[in-house]
mmCIF file of N, CA and C in Angstrom:
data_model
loop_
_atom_site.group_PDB
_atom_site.id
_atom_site.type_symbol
_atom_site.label_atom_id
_atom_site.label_comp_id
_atom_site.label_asym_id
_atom_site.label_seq_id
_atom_site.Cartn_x
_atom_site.Cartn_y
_atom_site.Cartn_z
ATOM 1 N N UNK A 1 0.858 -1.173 0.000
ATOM 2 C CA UNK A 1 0.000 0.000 0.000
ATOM 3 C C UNK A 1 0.901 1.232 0.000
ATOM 4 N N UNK A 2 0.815 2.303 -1.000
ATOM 5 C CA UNK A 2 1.146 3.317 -0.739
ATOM 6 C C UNK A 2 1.048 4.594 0.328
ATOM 7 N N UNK A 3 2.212 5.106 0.622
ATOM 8 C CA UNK A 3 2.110 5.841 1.352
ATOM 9 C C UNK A 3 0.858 7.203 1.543
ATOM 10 N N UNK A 4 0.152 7.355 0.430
ATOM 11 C CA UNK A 4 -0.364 8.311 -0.278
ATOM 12 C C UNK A 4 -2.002 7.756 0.472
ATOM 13 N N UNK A 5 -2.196 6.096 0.047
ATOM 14 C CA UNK A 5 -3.532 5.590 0.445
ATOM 15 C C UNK A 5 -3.672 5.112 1.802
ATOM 16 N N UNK A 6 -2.433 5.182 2.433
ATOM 17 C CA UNK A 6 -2.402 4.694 3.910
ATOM 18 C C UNK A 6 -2.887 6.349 4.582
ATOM 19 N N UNK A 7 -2.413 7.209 3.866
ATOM 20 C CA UNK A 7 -2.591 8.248 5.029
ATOM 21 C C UNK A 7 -4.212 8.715 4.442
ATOM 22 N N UNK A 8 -4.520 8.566 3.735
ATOM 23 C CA UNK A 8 -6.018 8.896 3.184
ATOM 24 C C UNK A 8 -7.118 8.232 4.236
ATOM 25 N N UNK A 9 -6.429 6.692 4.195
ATOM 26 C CA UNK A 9 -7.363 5.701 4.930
ATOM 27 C C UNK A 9 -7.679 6.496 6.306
ATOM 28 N N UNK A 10 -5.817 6.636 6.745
ATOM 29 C CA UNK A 10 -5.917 7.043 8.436
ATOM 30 C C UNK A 10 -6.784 8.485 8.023
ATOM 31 N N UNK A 11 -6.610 9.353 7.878
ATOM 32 C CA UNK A 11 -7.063 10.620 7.562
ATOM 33 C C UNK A 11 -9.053 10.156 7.967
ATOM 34 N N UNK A 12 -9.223 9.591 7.062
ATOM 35 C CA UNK A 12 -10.617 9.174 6.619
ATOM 36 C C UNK A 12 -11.422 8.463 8.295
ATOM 37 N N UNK A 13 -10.217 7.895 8.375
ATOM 38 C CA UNK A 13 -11.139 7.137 9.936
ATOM 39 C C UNK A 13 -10.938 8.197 11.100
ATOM 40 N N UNK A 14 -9.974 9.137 11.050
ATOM 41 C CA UNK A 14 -9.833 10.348 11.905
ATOM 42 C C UNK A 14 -11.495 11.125 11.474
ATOM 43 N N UNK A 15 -11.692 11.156 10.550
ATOM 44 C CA UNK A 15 -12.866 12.455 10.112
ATOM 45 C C UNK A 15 -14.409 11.429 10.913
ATOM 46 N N UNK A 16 -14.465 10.356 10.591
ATOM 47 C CA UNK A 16 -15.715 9.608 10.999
ATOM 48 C C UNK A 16 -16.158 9.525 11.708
ATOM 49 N N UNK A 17 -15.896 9.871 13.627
ATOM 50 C CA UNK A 17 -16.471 10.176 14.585
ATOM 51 C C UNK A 17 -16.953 11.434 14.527
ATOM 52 N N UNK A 18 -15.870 12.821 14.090
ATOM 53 C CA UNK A 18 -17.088 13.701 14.055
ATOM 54 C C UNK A 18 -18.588 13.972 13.492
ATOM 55 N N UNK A 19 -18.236 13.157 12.352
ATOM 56 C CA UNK A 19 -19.910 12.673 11.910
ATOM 57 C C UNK A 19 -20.499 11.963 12.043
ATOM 58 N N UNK A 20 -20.461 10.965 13.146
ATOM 59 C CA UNK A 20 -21.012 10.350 13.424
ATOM 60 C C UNK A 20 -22.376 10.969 14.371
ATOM 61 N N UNK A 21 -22.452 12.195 15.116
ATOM 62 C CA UNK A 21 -23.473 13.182 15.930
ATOM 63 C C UNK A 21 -24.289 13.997 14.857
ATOM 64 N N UNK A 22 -24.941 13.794 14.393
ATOM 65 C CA UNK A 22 -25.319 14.775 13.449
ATOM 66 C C UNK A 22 -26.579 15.641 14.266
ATOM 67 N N UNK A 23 -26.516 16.715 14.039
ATOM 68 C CA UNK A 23 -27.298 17.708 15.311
ATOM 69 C C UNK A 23 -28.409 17.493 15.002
ATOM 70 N N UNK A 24 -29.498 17.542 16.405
ATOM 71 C CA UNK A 24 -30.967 16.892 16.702
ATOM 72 C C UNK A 24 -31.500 17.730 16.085
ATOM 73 N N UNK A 25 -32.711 16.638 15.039
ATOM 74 C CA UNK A 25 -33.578 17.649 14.322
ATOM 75 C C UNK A 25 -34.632 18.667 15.087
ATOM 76 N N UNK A 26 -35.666 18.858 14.155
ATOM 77 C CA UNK A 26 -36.568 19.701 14.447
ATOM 78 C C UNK A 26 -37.274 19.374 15.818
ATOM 79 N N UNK A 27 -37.647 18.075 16.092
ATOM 80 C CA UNK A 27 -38.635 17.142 16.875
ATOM 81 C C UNK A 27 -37.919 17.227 17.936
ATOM 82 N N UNK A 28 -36.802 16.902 17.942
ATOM 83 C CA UNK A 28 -35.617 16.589 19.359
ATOM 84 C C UNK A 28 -35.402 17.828 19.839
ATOM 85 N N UNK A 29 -35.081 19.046 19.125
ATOM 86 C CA UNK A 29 -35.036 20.739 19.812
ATOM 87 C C UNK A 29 -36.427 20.829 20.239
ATOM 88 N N UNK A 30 -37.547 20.461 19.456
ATOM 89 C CA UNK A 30 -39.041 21.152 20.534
ATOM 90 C C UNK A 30 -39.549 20.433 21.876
ATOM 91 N N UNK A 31 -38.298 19.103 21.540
ATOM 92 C CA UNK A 31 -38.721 18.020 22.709
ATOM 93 C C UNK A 31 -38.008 18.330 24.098
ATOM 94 N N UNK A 32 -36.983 18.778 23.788
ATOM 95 C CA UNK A 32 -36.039 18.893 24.860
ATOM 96 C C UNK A 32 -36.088 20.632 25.471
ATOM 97 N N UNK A 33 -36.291 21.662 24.447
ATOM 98 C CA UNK A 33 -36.953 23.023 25.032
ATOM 99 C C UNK A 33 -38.641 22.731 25.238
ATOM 100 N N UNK A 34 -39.309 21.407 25.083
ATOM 101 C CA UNK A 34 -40.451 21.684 25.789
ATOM 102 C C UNK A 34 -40.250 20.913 27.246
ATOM 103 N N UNK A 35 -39.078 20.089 27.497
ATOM 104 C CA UNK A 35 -39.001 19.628 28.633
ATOM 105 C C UNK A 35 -38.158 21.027 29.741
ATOM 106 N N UNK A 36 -37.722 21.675 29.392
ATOM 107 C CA UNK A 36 -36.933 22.999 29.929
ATOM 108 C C UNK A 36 -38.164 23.611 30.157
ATOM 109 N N UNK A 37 -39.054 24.106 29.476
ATOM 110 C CA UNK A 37 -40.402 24.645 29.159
ATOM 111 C C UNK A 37 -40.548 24.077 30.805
ATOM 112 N N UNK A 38 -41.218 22.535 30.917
ATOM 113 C CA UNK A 38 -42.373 22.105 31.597
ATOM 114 C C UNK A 38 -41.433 22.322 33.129
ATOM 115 N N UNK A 39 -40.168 22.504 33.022
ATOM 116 C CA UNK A 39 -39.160 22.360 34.390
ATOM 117 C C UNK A 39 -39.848 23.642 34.531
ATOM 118 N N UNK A 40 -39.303 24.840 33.919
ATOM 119 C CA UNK A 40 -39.481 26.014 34.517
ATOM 120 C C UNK A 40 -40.821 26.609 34.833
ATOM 121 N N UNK A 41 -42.182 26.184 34.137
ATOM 122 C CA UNK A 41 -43.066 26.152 34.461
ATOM 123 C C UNK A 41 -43.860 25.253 35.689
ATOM 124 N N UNK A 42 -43.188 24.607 35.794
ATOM 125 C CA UNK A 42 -43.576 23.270 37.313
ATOM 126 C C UNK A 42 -44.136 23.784 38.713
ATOM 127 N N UNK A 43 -42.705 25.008 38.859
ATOM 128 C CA UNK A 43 -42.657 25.543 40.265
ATOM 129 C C UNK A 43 -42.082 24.476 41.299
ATOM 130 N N UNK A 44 -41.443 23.796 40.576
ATOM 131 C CA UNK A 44 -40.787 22.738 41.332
ATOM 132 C C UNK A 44 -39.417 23.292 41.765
ATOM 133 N N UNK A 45 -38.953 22.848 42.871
ATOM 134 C CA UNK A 45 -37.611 23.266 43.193
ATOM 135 C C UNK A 45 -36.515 22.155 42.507
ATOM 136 N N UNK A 46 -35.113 22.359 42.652
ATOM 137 C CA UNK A 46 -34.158 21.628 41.604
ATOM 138 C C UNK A 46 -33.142 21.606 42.381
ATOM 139 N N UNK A 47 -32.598 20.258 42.855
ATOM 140 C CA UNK A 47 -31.418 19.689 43.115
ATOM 141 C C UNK A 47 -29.969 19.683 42.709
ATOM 142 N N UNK A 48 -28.909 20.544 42.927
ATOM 143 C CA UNK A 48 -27.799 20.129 42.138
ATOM 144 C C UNK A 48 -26.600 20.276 43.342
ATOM 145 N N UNK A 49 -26.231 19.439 43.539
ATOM 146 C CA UNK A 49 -24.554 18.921 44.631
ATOM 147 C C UNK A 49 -25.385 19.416 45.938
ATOM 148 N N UNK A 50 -26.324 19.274 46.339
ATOM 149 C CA UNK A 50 -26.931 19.372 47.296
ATOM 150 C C UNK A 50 -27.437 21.149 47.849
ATOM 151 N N UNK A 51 -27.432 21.904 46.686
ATOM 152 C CA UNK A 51 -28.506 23.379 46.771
ATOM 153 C C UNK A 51 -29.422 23.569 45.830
ATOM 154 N N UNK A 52 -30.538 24.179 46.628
ATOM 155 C CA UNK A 52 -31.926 24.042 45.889
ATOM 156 C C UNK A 52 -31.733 25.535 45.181
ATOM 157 N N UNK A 53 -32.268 25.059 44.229
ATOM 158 C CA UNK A 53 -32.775 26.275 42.931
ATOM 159 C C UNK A 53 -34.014 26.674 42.657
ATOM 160 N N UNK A 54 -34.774 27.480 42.003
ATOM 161 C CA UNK A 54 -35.790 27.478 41.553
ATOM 162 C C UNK A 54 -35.526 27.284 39.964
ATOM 163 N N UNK A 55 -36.671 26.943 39.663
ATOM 164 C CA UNK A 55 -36.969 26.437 38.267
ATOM 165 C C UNK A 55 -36.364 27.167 37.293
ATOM 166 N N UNK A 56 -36.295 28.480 37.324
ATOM 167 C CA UNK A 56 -35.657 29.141 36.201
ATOM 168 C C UNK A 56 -34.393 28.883 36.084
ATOM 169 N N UNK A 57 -33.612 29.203 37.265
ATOM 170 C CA UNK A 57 -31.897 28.883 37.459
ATOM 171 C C UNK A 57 -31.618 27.400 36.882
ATOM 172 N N UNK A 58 -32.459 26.670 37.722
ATOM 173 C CA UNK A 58 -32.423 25.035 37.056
ATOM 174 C C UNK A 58 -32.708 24.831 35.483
ATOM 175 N N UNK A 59 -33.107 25.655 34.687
ATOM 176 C CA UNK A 59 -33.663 25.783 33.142
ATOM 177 C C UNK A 59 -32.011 26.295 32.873
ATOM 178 N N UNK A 60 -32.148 27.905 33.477
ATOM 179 C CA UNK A 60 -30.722 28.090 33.047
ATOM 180 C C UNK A 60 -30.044 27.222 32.585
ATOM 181 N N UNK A 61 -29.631 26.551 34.050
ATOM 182 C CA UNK A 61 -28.456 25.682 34.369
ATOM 183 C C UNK A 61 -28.074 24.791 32.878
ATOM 184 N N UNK A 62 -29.702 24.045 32.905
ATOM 185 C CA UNK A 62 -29.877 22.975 32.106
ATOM 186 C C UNK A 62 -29.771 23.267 30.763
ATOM 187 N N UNK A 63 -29.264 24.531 30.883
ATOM 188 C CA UNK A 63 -29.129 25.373 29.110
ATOM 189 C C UNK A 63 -28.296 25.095 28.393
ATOM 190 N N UNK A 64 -27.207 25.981 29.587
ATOM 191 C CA UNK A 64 -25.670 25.967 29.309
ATOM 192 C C UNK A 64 -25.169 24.310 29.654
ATOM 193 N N UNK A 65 -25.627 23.581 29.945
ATOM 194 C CA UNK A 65 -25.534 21.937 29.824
ATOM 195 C C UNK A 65 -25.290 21.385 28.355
ATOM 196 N N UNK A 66 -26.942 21.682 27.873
ATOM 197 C CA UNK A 66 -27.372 21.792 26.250
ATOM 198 C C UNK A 66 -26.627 22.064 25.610
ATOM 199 N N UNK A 67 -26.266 23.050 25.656
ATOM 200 C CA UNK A 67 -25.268 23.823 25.033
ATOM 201 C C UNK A 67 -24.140 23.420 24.631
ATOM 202 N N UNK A 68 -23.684 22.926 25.782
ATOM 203 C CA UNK A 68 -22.450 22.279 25.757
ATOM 204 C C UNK A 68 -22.237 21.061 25.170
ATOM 205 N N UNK A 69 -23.603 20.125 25.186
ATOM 206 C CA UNK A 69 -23.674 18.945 24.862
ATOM 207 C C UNK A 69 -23.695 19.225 22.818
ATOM 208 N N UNK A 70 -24.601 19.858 22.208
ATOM 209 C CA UNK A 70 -24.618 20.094 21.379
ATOM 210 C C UNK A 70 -23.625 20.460 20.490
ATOM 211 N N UNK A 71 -22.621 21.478 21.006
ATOM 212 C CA UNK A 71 -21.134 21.548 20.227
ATOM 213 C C UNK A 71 -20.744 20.607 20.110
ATOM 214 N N UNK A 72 -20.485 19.298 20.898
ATOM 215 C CA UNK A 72 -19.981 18.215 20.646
ATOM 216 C C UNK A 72 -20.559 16.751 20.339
ATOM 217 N N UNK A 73 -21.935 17.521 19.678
ATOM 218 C CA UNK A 73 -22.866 16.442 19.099
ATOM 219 C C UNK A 73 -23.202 15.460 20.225
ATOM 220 N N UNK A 74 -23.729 15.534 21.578
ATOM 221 C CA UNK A 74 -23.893 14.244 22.486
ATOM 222 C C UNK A 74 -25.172 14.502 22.987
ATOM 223 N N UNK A 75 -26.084 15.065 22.148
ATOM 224 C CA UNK A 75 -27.393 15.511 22.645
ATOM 225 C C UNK A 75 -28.332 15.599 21.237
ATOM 226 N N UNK A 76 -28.473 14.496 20.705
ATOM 227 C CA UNK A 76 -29.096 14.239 19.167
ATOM 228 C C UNK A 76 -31.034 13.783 19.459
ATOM 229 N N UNK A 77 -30.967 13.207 21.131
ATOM 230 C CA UNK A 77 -32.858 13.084 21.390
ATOM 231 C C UNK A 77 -32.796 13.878 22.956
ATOM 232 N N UNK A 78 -34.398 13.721 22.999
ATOM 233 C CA UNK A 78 -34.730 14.261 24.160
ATOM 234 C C UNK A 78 -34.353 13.373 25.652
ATOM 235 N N UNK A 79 -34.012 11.607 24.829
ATOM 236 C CA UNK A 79 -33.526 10.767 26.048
ATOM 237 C C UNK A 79 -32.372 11.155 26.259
ATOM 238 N N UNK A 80 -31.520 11.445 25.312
ATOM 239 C CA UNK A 80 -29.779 11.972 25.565
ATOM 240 C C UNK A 80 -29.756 13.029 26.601
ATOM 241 N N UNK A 81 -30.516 14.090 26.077
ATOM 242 C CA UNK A 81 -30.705 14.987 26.727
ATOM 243 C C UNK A 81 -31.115 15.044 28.068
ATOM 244 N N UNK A 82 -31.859 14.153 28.756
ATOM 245 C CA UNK A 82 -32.097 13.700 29.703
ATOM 246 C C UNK A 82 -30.968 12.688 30.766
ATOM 247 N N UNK A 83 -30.360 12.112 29.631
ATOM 248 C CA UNK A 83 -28.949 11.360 30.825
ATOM 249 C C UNK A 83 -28.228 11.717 30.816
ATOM 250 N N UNK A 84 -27.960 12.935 29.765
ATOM 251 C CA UNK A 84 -26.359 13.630 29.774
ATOM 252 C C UNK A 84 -26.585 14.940 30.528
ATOM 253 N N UNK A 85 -27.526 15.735 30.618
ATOM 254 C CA UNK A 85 -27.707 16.878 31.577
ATOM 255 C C UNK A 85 -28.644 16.863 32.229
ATOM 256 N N UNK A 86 -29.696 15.863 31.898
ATOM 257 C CA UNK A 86 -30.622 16.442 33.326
ATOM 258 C C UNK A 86 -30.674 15.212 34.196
ATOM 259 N N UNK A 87 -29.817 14.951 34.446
ATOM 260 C CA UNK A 87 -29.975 13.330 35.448
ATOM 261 C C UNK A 87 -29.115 13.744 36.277
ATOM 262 N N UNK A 88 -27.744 14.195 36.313
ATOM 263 C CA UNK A 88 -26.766 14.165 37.361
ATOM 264 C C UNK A 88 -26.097 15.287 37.250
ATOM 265 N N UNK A 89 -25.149 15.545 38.135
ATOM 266 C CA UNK A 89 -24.311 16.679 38.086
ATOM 267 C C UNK A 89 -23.154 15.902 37.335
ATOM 268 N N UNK A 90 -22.388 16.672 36.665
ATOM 269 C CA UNK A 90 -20.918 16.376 35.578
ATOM 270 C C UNK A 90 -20.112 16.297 36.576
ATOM 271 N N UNK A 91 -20.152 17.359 37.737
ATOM 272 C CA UNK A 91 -19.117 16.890 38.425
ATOM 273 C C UNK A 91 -19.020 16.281 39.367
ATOM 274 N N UNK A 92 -19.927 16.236 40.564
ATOM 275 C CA UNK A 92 -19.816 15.433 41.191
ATOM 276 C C UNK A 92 -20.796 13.699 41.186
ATOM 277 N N UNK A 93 -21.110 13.622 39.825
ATOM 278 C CA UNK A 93 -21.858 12.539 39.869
ATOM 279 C C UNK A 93 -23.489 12.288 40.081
ATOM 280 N N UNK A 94 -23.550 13.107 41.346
ATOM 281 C CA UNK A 94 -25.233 12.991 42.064
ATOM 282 C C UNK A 94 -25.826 13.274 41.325
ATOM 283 N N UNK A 95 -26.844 12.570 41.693
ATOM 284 C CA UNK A 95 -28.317 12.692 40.490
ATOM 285 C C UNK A 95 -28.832 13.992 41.475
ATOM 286 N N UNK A 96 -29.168 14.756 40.214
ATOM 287 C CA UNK A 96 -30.472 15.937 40.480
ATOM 288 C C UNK A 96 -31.745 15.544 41.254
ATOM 289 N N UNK A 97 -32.069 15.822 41.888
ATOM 290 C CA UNK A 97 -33.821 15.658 42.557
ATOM 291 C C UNK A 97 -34.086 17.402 42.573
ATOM 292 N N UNK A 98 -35.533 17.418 42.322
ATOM 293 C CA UNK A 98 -36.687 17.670 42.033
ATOM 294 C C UNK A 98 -38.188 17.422 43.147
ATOM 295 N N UNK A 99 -38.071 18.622 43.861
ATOM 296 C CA UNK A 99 -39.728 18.950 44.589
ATOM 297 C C UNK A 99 -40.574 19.186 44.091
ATOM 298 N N UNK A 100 -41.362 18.995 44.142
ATOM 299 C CA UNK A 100 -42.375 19.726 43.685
ATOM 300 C C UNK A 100 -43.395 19.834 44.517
ATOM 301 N N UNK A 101 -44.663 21.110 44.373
ATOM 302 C CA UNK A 101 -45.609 21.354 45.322
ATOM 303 C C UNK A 101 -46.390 20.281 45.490
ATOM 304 N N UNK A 102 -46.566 19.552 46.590
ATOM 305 C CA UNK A 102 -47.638 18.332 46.943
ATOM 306 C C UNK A 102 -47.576 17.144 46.125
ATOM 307 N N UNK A 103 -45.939 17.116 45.881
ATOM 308 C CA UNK A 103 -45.494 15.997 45.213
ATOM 309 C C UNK A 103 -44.251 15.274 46.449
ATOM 310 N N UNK A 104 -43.823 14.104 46.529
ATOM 311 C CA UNK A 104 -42.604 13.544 47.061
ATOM 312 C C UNK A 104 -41.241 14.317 46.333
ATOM 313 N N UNK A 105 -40.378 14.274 46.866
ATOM 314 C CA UNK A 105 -39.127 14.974 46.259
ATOM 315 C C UNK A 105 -38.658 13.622 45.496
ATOM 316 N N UNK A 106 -38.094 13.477 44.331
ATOM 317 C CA UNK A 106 -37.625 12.615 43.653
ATOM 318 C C UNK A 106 -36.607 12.826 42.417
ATOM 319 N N UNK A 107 -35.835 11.630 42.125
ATOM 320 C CA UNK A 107 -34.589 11.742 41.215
ATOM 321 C C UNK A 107 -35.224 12.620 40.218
ATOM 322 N N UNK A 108 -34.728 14.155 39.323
ATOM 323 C CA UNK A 108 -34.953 14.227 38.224
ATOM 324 C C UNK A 108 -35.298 13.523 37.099
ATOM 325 N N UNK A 109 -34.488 12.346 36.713
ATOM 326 C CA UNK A 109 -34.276 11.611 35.688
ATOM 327 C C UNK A 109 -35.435 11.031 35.402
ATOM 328 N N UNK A 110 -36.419 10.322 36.350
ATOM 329 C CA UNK A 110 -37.817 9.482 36.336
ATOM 330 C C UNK A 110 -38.909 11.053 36.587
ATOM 331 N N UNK A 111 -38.424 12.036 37.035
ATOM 332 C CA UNK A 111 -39.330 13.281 36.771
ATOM 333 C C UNK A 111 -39.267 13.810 34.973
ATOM 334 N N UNK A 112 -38.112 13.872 34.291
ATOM 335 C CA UNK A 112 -38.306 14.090 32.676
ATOM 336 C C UNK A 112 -38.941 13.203 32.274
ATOM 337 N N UNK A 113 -38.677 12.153 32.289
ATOM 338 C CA UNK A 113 -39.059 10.999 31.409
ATOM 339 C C UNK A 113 -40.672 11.102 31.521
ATOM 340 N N UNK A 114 -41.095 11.548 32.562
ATOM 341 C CA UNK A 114 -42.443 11.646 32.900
ATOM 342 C C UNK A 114 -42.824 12.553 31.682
ATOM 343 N N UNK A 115 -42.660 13.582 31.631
ATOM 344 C CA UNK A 115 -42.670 15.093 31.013
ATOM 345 C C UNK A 115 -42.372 14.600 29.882
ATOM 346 N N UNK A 116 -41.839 13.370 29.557
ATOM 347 C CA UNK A 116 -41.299 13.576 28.110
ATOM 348 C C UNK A 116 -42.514 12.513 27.629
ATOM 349 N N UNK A 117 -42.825 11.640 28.158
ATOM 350 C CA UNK A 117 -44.092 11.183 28.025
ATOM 351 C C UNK A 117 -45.561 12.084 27.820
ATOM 352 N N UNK A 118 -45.661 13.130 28.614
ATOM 353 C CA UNK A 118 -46.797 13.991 28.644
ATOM 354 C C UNK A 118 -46.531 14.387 27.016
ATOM 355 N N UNK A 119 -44.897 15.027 27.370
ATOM 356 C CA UNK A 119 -45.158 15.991 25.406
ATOM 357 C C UNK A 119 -45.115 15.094 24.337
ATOM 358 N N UNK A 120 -45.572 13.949 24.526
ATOM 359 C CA UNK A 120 -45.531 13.221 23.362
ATOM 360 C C UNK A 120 -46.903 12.514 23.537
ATOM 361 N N UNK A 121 -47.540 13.244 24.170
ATOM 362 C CA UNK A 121 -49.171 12.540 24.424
ATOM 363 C C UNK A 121 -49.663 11.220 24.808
ATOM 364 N N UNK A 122 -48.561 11.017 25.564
ATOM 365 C CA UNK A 122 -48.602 9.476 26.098
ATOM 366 C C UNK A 122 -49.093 9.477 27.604
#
């Protein structure tokens, strides 16, 4: 093999993970800003390394998460979106919990999935 088609090959398998994320369509952005939507509208309080937030800060939060996830393509559905930022903290691990008024306090993660069920009329 030439030197010419060896480095093409390597070249070629270097380029293939970045495309492998191709950014979440239309359905997955209204799914995941309607789950931000239903947080900040809740009035639920929000868990992160053990201080409570209110819903907006927690939307914030969960923005610049998004955000972050998206430059590097790791947020393509509303489930991604859900285990890569709204389930735990990045840094210390702990899962998020979530109050809510005349609700039990419970893990975030089984609180979206809920929400992500509602916006999909289930």
């Amino acid at each position: 093999m030439t030197r010419g088609i060896l480095l093409a090959m390597l070249l070629g398998v270097a380029v293939v993970p970045s495309t492998l994320h191709a950014a979440p369509g239309a359905a997955a952005r209204a799914e995941i800003g309607g789950l931000m939507q239903a947080l900040e509208d809740s009035g639920c309080r929000f868990q992160r390394n053990g201080s409570w937030h209110d819903a907006a800060e927690a939307r914030s939060h969960l923005q610049r998460k998004y955000d972050y996830l998206l430059k590097r393509g790791l947020a393509d559905s509303a489930e991604q979106f859900i285990e890569r930022a709204a389930s735990r903290s990045s840094i210390s691990g702990k899962p998020y919990r979530v109050a809510c008024p005349g609700r039990a306090e419970q893990d975030a993660a089984p609180w979206f999935r809920r929400q992500l069920l509602r916006l999909r009329g289930g």
